[in-house]
mmCIF file of C-alpha atoms in Angstrom:
data_model
loop_
_atom_site.group_PDB
_atom_site.id
_atom_site.type_symbol
_atom_site.label_atom_id
_atom_site.label_comp_id
_atom_site.label_asym_id
_atom_site.label_seq_id
_atom_site.Cartn_x
_atom_site.Cartn_y
_atom_site.Cartn_z
ATOM 1 C CA PHE C 1 -63.678 23.550 85.682
ATOM 2 C CA TRP C 2 -61.870 26.687 86.805
ATOM 3 C CA ASP C 3 -63.104 28.891 83.938
ATOM 4 C CA THR C 4 -66.690 27.689 84.282
ATOM 5 C CA LEU C 5 -66.754 28.321 88.023
ATOM 6 C CA LEU C 6 -65.205 31.780 87.725
ATOM 7 C CA SER C 7 -67.671 32.685 84.969
ATOM 8 C CA CYS C 8 -70.604 31.665 87.163
ATOM 9 C CA TRP C 9 -69.254 33.705 90.058
ATOM 10 C CA ALA C 10 -68.701 36.749 87.822
ATOM 11 C CA LEU C 11 -72.232 36.497 86.422
ATOM 12 C CA LEU C 12 -73.739 36.345 89.921
ATOM 13 C CA GLU C 13 -71.613 39.269 91.107
ATOM 14 C CA ALA C 14 -72.694 41.255 88.036
ATOM 15 C CA GLY C 15 -76.341 40.774 88.982
ATOM 16 C CA GLU C 16 -77.341 37.956 86.647
ATOM 17 C CA ASP C 17 -80.459 36.057 87.656
ATOM 18 C CA PRO C 18 -79.254 33.119 89.822
ATOM 19 C CA LEU C 19 -81.823 30.879 88.143
ATOM 20 C CA LYS C 20 -79.956 31.279 84.848
ATOM 21 C CA VAL C 21 -76.635 30.300 86.442
ATOM 22 C CA GLU C 22 -77.979 27.507 88.636
ATOM 23 C CA PRO C 23 -78.055 24.722 85.995
ATOM 24 C CA THR C 24 -74.299 25.036 85.562
ATOM 25 C CA ILE C 25 -73.715 25.004 89.314
ATOM 26 C CA ILE C 26 -75.910 21.923 89.735
ATOM 27 C CA PHE C 27 -74.079 20.206 86.858
ATOM 28 C CA MET C 28 -70.763 20.905 88.571
ATOM 29 C CA ILE C 29 -72.050 19.651 91.931
ATOM 30 C CA GLU C 30 -73.490 16.456 90.478
ATOM 31 C CA ASN C 31 -70.771 15.632 87.942
ATOM 32 C CA ALA C 32 -67.498 17.220 88.964
ATOM 33 C CA VAL C 33 -67.338 16.432 92.671
ATOM 34 C CA GLN C 34 -65.501 13.246 93.560
ATOM 35 C CA PRO C 35 -66.382 10.952 96.508
ATOM 36 C CA ASN C 36 -63.963 12.726 98.886
ATOM 37 C CA GLY C 37 -65.897 15.958 98.383
ATOM 38 C CA GLY C 38 -63.640 17.956 96.094
ATOM 39 C CA ILE C 39 -63.120 18.529 92.403
ATOM 40 C CA PRO C 40 -60.242 16.336 91.171
ATOM 41 C CA TYR C 41 -57.031 18.105 90.230
ATOM 42 C CA GLY C 42 -56.636 15.844 87.228
ATOM 43 C CA LEU C 43 -56.977 12.236 86.190
ATOM 44 C CA GLU C 44 -53.612 11.363 87.704
ATOM 45 C CA PHE C 45 -54.506 13.138 90.968
ATOM 46 C CA GLU C 46 -58.040 11.876 91.605
ATOM 47 C CA TYR C 47 -57.146 11.077 95.209
ATOM 48 C CA ALA C 48 -56.745 14.767 96.079
ATOM 49 C CA PRO C 49 -59.165 17.638 95.511
ATOM 50 C CA ASP C 50 -58.101 20.734 93.627
ATOM 51 C CA ILE C 51 -58.468 23.270 96.416
ATOM 52 C CA ASP C 52 -59.011 26.441 94.366
ATOM 53 C CA ASP C 53 -61.677 24.903 92.101
ATOM 54 C CA THR C 54 -63.386 23.307 95.073
ATOM 55 C CA SER C 55 -63.375 26.553 97.067
ATOM 56 C CA ILE C 56 -65.061 28.459 94.215
ATOM 57 C CA LEU C 57 -67.743 25.772 93.947
ATOM 58 C CA VAL C 58 -68.351 26.004 97.700
ATOM 59 C CA THR C 59 -68.650 29.801 97.356
ATOM 60 C CA LEU C 60 -71.219 29.411 94.563
ATOM 61 C CA TYR C 61 -73.039 26.808 96.640
ATOM 62 C CA GLY C 62 -73.291 29.358 99.462
ATOM 63 C CA LYS C 63 -74.542 32.083 97.131
ATOM 64 C CA MET C 64 -77.327 29.823 95.850
ATOM 65 C CA LEU C 65 -78.241 28.795 99.403
ATOM 66 C CA ALA C 66 -78.493 32.460 100.429
ATOM 67 C CA TYR C 67 -80.618 33.224 97.352
ATOM 68 C CA TYR C 68 -83.119 30.472 98.174
ATOM 69 C CA LYS C 69 -83.212 31.378 101.866
ATOM 70 C CA GLU C 70 -84.102 34.924 100.831
ATOM 71 C CA LYS C 71 -86.840 33.567 98.527
ATOM 72 C CA ASP C 72 -88.006 31.187 101.305
ATOM 73 C CA ASN C 73 -87.801 28.164 98.990
ATOM 74 C CA GLN C 74 -87.343 25.372 101.522
ATOM 75 C CA ALA C 75 -86.996 22.574 98.959
ATOM 76 C CA LYS C 76 -84.016 24.296 97.346
ATOM 77 C CA VAL C 77 -82.568 25.283 100.736
ATOM 78 C CA GLN C 78 -82.595 21.594 101.687
ATOM 79 C CA TYR C 79 -80.887 20.696 98.394
ATOM 80 C CA TYR C 80 -78.050 23.112 99.074
ATOM 81 C CA GLN C 81 -77.757 22.104 102.733
ATOM 82 C CA ARG C 82 -77.236 18.419 101.982
#
């Protein structure tokens, strides 16, 4: 997950359209996050989140929330505030 998350962050920082990056971020949110709220470190460590991967996903989450607040898209703001 680390490479994917860093690539998304780099694309956003480079000025890429957030709408092009968003599908990957949503995939990560919906498929990579475990019940305790973090991304698992590995199969043998599912009980504990991998802090660096999780922190990058939270950063991307915040960037998307800010983007939709700026665009005044309340439906998407609610999605990212859940």
